[in-house]
Coordinates of C-alpha atoms and ligand atoms in Angstrom, one line a residue:
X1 CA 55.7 -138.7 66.6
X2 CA 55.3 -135.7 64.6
X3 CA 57.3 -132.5 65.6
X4 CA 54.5 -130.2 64.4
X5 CA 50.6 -131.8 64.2
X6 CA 48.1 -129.9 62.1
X7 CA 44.3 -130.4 61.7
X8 CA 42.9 -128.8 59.0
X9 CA 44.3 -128.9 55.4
X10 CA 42.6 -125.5 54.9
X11 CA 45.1 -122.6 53.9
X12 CA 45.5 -121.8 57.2
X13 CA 46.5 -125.2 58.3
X14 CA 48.6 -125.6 54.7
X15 CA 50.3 -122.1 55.8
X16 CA 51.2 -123.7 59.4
X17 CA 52.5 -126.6 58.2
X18 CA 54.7 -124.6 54.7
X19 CA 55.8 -122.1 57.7
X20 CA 56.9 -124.7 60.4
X21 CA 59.4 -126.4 57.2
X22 CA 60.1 -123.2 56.5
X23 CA 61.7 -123.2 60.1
X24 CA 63.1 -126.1 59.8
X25 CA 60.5 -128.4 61.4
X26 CA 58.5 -131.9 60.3
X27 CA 55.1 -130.9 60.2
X28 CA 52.1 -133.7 59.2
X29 CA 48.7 -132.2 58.4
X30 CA 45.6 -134.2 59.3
X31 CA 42.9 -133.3 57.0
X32 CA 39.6 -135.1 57.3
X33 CA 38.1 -134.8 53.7
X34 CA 39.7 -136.7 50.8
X35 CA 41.1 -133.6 49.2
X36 CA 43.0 -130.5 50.5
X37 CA 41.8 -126.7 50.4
X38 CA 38.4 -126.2 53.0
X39 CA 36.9 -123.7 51.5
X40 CA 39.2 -123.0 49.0
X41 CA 38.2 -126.2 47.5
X42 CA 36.3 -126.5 44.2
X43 CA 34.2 -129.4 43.1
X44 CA 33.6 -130.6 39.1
X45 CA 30.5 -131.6 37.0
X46 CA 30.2 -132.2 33.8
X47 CA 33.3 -130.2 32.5
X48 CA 32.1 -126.7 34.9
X49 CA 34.2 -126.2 37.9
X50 CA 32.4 -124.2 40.7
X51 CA 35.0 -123.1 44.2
X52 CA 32.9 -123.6 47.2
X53 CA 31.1 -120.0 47.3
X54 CA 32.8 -116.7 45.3
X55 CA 36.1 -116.5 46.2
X56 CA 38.5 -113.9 45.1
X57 CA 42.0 -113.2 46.2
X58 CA 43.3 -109.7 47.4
X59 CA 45.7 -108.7 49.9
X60 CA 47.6 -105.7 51.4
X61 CA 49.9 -108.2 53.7
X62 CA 53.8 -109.3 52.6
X63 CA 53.9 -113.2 53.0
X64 CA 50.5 -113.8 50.8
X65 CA 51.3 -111.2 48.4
X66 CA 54.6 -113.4 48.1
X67 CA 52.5 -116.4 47.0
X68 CA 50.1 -114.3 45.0
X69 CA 53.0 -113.1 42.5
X70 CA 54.0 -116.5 41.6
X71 CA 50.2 -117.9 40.7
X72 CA 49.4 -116.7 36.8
X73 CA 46.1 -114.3 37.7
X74 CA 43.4 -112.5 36.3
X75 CA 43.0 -109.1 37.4
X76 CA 38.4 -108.4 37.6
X77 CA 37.3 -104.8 38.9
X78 CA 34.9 -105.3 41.8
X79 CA 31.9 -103.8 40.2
X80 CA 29.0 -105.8 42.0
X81 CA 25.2 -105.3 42.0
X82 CA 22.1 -105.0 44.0
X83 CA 19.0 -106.7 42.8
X84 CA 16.0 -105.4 44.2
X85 CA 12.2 -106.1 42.8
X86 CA 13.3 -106.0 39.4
X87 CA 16.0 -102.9 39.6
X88 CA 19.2 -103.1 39.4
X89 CA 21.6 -100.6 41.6
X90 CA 25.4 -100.5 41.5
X91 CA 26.9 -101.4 45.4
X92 CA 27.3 -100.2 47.8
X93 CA 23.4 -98.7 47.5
X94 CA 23.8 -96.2 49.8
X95 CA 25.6 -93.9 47.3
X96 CA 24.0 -95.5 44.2
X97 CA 20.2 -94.5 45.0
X98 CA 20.2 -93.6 41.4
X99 CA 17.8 -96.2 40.0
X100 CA 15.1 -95.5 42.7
X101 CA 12.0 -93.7 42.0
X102 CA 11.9 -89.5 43.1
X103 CA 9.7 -89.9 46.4
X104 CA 11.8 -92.9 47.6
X105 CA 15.2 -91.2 47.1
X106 CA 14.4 -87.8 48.5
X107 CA 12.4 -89.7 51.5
X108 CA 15.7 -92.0 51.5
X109 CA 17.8 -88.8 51.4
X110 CA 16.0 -86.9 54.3
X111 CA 16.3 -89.7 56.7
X112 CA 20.1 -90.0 56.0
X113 CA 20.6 -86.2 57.1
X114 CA 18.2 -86.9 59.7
X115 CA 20.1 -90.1 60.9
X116 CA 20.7 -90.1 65.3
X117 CA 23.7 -89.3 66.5
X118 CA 26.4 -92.3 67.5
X119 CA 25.6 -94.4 70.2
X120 CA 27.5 -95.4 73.2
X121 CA 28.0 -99.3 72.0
X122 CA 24.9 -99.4 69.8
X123 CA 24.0 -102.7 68.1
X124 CA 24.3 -103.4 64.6
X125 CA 20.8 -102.2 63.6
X126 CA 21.0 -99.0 65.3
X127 CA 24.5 -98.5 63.9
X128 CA 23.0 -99.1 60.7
X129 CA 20.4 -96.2 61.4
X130 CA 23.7 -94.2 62.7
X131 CA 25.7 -94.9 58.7
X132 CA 23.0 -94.7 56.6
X133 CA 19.8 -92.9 58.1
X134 CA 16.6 -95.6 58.9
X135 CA 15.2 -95.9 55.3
X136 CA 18.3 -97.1 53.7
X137 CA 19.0 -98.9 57.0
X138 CA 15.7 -100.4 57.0
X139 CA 15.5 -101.3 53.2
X140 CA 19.0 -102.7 52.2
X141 CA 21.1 -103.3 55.2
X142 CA 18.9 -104.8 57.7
X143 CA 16.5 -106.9 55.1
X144 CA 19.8 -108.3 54.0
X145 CA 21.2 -109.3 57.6
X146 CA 18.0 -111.5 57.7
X147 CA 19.3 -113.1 54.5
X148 CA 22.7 -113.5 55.1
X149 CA 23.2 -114.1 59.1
X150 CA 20.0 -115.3 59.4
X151 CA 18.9 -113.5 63.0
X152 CA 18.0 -110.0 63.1
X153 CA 20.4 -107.2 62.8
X154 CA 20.1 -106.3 66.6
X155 CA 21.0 -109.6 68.2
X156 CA 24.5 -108.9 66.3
X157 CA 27.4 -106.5 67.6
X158 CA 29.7 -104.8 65.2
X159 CA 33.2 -105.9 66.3
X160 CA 33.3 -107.5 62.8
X161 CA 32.6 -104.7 60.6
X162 CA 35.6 -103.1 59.9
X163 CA 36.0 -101.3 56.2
X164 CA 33.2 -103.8 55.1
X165 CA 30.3 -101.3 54.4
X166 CA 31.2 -97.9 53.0
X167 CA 29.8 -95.0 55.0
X168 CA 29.2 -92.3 52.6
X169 CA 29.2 -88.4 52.8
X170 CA 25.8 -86.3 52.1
X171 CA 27.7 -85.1 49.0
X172 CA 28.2 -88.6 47.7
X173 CA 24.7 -89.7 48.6
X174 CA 23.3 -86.8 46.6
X175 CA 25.6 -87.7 43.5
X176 CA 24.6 -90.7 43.5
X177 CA 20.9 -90.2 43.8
X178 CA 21.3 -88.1 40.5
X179 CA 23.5 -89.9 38.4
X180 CA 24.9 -93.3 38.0
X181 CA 28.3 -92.4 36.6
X182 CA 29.5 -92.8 40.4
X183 CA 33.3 -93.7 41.3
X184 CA 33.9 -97.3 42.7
X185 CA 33.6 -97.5 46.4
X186 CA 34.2 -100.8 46.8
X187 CA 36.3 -101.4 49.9
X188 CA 39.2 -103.2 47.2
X189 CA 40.7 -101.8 44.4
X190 CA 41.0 -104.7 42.7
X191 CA 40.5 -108.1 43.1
X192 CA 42.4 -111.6 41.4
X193 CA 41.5 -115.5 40.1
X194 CA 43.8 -117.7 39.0
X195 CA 43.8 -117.8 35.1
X196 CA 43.8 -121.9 35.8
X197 CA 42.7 -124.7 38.4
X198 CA 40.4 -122.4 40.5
X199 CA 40.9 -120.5 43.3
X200 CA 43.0 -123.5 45.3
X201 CA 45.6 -123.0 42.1
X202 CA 46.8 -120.4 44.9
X203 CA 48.0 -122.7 46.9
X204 CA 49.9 -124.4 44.4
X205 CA 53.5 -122.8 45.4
X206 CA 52.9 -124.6 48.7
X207 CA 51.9 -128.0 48.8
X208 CA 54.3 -129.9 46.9
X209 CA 56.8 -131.0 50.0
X210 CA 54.6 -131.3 52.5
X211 CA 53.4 -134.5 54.5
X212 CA 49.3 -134.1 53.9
X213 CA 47.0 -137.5 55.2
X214 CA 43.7 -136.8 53.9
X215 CA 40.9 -139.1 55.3
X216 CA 42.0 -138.4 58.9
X217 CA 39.3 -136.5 60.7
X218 CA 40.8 -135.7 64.5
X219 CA 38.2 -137.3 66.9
X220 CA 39.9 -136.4 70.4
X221 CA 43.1 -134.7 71.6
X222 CA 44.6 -135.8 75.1
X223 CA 46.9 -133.1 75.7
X224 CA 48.2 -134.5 78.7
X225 CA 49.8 -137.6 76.9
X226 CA 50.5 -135.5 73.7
X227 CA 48.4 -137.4 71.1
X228 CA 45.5 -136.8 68.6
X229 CA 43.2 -139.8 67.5
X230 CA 41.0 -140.1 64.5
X231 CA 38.6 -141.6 63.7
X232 CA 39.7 -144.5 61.5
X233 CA 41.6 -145.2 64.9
X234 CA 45.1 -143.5 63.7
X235 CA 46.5 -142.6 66.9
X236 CA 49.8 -139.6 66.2
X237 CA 51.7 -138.4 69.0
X238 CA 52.6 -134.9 68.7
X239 CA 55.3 -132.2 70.3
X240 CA 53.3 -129.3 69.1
X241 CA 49.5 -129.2 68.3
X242 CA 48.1 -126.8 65.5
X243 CA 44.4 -127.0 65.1
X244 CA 42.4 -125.5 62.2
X245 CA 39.1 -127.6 63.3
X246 CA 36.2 -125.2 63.8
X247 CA 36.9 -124.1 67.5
X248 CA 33.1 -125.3 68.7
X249 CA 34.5 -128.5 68.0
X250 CA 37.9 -128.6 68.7
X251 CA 37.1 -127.8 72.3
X252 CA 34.5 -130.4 73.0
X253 CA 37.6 -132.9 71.5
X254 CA 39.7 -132.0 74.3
X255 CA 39.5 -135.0 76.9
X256 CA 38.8 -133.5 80.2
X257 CA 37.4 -130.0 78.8
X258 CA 35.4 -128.6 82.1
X259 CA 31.5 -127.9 81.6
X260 CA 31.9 -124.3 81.4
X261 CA 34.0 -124.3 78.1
X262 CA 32.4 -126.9 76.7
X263 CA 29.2 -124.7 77.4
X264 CA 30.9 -121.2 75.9
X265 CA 31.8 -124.0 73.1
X266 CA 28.2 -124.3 72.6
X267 CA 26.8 -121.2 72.6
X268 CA 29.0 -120.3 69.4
X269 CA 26.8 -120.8 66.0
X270 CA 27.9 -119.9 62.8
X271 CA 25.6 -118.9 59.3
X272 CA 25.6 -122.6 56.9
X273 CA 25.7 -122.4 53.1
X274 CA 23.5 -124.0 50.9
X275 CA 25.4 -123.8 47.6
X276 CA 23.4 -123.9 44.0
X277 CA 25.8 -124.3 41.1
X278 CA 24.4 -123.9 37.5
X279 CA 26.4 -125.1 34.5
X280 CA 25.0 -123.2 31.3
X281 CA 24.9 -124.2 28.2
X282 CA 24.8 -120.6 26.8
X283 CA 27.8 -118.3 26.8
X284 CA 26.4 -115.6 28.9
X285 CA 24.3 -115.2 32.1
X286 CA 23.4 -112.2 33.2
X287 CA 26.1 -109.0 33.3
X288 CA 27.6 -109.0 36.5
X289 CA 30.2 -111.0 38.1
X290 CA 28.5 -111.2 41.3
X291 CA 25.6 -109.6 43.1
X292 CA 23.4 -109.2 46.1
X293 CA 19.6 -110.2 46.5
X294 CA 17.5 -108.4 48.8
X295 CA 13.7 -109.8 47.8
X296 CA 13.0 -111.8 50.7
X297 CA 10.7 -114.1 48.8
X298 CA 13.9 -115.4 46.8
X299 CA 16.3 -117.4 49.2
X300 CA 19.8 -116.8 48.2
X301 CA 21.5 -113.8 49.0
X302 CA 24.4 -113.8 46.9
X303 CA 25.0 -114.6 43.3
X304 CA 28.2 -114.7 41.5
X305 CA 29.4 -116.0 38.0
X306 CA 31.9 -118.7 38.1
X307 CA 32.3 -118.3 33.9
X308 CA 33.6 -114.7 34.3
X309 CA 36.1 -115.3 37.1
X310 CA 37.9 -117.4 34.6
X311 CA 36.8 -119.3 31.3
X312 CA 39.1 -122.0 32.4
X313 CA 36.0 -122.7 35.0
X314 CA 33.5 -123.7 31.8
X315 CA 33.3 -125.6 28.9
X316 CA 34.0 -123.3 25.5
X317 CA 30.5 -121.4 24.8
X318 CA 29.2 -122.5 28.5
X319 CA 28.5 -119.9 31.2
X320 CA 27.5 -120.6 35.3
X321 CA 26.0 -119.3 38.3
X322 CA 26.1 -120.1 41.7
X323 CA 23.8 -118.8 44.2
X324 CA 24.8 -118.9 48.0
X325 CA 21.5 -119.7 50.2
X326 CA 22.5 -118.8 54.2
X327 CA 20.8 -120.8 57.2
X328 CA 21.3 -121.7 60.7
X329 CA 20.2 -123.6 63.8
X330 CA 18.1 -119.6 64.5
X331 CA 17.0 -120.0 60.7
X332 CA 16.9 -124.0 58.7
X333 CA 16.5 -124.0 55.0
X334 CA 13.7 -124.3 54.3
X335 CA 13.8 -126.7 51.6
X336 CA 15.3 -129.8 50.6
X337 CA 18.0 -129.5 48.4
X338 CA 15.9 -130.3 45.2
X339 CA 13.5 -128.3 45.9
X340 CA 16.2 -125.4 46.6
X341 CA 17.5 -126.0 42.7
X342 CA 14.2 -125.4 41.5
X343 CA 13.6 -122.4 43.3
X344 CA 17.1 -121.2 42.5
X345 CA 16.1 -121.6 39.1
X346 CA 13.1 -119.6 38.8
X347 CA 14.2 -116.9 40.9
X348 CA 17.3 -116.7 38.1
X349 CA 14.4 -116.7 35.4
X350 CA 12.7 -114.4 37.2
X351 CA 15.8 -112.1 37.5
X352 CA 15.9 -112.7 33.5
X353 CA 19.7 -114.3 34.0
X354 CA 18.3 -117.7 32.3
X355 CA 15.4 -119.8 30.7
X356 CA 15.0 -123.1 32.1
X357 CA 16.0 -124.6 28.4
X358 CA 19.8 -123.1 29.6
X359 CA 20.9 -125.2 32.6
X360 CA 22.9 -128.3 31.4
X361 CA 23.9 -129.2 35.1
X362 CA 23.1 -128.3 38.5
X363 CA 24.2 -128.9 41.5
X364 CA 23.3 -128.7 45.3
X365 CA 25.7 -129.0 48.1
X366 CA 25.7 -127.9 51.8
X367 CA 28.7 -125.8 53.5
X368 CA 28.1 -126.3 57.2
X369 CA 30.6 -123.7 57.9
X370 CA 30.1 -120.1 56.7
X371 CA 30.6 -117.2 58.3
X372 CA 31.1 -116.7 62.0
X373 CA 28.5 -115.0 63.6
X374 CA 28.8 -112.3 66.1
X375 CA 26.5 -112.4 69.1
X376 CA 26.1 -109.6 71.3
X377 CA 28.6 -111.2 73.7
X378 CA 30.0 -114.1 71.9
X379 CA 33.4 -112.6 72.2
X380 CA 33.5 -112.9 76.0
X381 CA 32.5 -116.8 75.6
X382 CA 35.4 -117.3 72.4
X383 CA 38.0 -115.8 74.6
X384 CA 36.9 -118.5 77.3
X385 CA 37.3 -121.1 74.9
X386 CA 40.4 -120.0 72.8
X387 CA 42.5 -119.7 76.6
X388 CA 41.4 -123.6 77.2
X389 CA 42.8 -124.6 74.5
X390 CA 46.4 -122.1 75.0
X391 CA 46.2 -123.6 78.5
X392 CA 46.3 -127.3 76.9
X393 CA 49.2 -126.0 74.5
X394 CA 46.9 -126.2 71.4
X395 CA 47.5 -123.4 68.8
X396 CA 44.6 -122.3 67.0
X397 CA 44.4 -121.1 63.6
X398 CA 42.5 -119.7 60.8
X399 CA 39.0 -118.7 60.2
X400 CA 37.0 -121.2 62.3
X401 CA 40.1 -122.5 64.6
X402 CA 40.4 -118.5 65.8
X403 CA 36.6 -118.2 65.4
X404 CA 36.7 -114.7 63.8
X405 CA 35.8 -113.2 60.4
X406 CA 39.2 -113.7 58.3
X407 CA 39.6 -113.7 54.5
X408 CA 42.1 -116.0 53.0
X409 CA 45.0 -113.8 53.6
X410 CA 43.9 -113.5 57.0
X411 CA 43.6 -117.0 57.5
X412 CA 46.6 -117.4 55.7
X413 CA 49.0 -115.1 58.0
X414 CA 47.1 -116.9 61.3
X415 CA 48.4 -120.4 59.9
X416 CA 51.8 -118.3 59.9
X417 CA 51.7 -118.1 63.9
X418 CA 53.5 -121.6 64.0
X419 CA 56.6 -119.8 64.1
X420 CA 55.4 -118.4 67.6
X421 CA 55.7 -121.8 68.6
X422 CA 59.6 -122.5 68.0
X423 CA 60.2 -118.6 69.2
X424 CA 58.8 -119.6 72.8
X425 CA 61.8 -122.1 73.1
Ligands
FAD501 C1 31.0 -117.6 51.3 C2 32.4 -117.2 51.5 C3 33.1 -116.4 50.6 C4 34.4 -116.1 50.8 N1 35.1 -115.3 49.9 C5 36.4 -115.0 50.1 C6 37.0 -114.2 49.1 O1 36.5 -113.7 48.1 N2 38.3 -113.9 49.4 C7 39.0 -114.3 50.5 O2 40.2 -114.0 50.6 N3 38.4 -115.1 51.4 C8 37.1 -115.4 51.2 N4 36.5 -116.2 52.2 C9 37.2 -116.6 53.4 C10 38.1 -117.9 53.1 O3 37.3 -118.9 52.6 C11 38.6 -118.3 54.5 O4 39.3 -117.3 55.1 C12 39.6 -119.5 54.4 O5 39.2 -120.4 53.4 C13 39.6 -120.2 55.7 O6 40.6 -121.2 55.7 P1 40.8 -122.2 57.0 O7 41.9 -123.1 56.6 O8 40.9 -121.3 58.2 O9 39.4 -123.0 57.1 P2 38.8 -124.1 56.2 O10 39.0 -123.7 54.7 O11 37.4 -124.3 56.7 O12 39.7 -125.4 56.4 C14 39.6 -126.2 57.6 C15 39.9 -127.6 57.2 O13 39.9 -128.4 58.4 C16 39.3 -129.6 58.0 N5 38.7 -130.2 59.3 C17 37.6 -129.8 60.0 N6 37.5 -130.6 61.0 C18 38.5 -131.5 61.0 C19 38.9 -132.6 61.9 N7 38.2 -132.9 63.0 N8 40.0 -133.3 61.6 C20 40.8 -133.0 60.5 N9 40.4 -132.0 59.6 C21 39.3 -131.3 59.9 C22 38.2 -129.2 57.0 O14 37.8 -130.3 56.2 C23 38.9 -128.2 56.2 O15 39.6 -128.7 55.1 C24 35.1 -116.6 52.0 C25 34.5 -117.4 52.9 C26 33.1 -117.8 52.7 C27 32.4 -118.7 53.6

């Protein structure tokens, strides 16, 4: 029997398990894939390493900034870009109007003084009108919501915004409608990539003692008699559940779980990734470390550069690129994965960031967990859910067991609620 059970060898179900030795408790982790990490995984071809999507690490809170400071990292300012039929404009847009034509700024300008007053509980498309004014709304903002969660900005609430899109003042709209010497506004100061191994190097500090089974994907929990099953038929009795497993299916897991929550369980979606990774054999692609793609006739929405996060990630005198391409079951892709390299490949010709003679290896693969998207109402129908499973004595964690919108140190401190566990005794 193991004292503390933990599906998911993600960081937040590697955090659980570190935290529950840490209080002095045997902890196992189930982890369905041959390797450890989720999406803090990387994959290898052909002497290029791409992570699964850009990942970067930054962090305001104690226990992660711990295990930052003992991983050897490389310190990037967050300076991304905005690709927009052919122009390039520094992020966030809203203050960097700079490279616009004069008629689209001052039209862009009038409608941000002229934006409506806040609404009681507006919906993410109006609250974009209520930021940024309707033309900047219209043009950046709610074209790239299309792109990236893949329904229209007003099916979406805006519980899960946060500090993540800078709301400008008229002054620095202005300023940065005339010049493009503007301050950086990115919501971080700084971001950092391990120097070596990628971004799961991060995890290094923690792995080494604990008791990790990968190839063990949890096919149903019976609370009642206190054991998970896989499906290779390992059977594991358990005194305390954790459960990093994407909470749609965690619930639907549970034997017994009544209709309605395995209806609420239903009715949660989240955006898929369709990842593009090209290994180059030139040493430079493009000049940015990552940027944003609004055209809606190109398909990804977000590029970064895998060579510039570290050179450990290429072969000497190589560069890379890897383009994220969002869908859902609202939105498929569009094409099959083939077809998605090639398109992938003219659009970065296209964007002048590489000639076809460049690409020495490429690279398709699908994450079918991306970002969690946020309904108007989805809340309501988590909270259902996530009580099930606190009734059944199953802790969730991290950024698909909790169903929310966590970063890595986010997920990381959730993993960290183990110790709520042995507290309750
Ligand atoms: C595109 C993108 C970019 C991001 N960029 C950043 C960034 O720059 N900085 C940052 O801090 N964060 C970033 N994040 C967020 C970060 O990736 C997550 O917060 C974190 O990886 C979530 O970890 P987790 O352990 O909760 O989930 P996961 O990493 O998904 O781990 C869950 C694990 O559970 C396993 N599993 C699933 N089902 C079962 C089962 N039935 N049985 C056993 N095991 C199972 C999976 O294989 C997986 O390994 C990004 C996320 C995305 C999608």
């Amino acid at each position: 029997m193991a004292e503390v059970l933990v599906l998911g060898g993600g960081v937040a179900g590697i955090s659980a398990a570190w935290h529950a030795r840490q209080a002095g408790r045997e902890a196992v982790i189930f982890e369905a894939k041959e390797r450890y990490g989720g999406l803090l995984d990387h994959f290898h071809r052909s002497g290029f390493r791409f992570d699964n999507a850009v990942h970067f690490a930054f962090s305001k809170n104690e226990p992660y900034s711990a295990l930052l400071a003992k991983a050897d990292l490389i310190t990037h300012r967050p300076e991304p870009y905005n690709y927009e039929q052919g122009r390039w404009l520094k992020h966030p847009v809203q203050n960097n109007l700079y490279p616009l034509p004069v008629e689209e700024k001052v039209e862009a300008i009038r409608s941000f003084i002229e934006r409506p007053e806040r609404g009681e509980d507006p919906d993410y498309r109006r609250w974009l009108y209520e930021q940024f004014g309707e033309v900047i709304a219209e043009r950046y903002p709610v074209r790239y919501t299309e792109k990236y969660w893949t329904v229209p900005a007003e099916r979406l609430s805006t519980v899960w915004i946060g500090n993540r899109l800078y709301r400008p003042s008229l002054e620095e709209v202005l300023f940065g409608a005339m010049t493009d010497r503007t301050p950086l506004t990115y919501y971080l100061p700084e971001l950092f990539y391990p120097r070596r191994g990628g971004f799961r190097a991060i995890l290094d500090p923690l792995i080494d003692d604990l008791d990790l089974r990968t190839g063990k994907e949890a096919v149903l929990i019976d609370p009642a008699r206190g054991f998970v099953e896989c499906r290779d038929g390992t059977r594991e009795y358990y005194e305390h559940l954790v459960s990093s497993v994407p909470l749609p299916e965690a619930a639907v897991m549970v034997e017994g779980a009544p209709g309605k929550v395995k209806e609420a369980a239903g009715s949660l979606w989240a955006t898929s990734i369709a990842l593009v990774s090209l290994g180059l054999k030139v040493p430079r692609a493009g000049d940015h470390l990552w940027f944003y793609i609004y055209d809606s006739d190109m398909l990804p929405a977000r590029v970064h550069a895998p060579y510039r996060k570290s050179p450990d990630n290429v072969p000497e005198g190589c560069s890379s690129l890897q383009f994220e391409t969002y869908f859902s079951r609202h939105r498929p892709l569009p094409l099959s994965e083939e077809a998605l390299i090639e398109h992938v490949v003219g659009a970065a010709e296209k964007m002048g960031l590489l000639t076809v003679a460049d690409v020495a290896v490429s690279d398709c693969r699908i994450l079918p967990y991306g970002n969690v998207v946020f309904e108007k109402g989805m809340t309501a129908k988590r909270r259902l859910v996530l009580d099930f499973l606190k009734e059944q004595g199953i802790l969730p964690v991290g950024r698909f067991g909790e169903w929310d919108y966590l970063w890595t140190d986010q997920s990381f401190l959730s993993g960290k609620k183990v110790e709520n566990l042995f507290r309750m005794l």
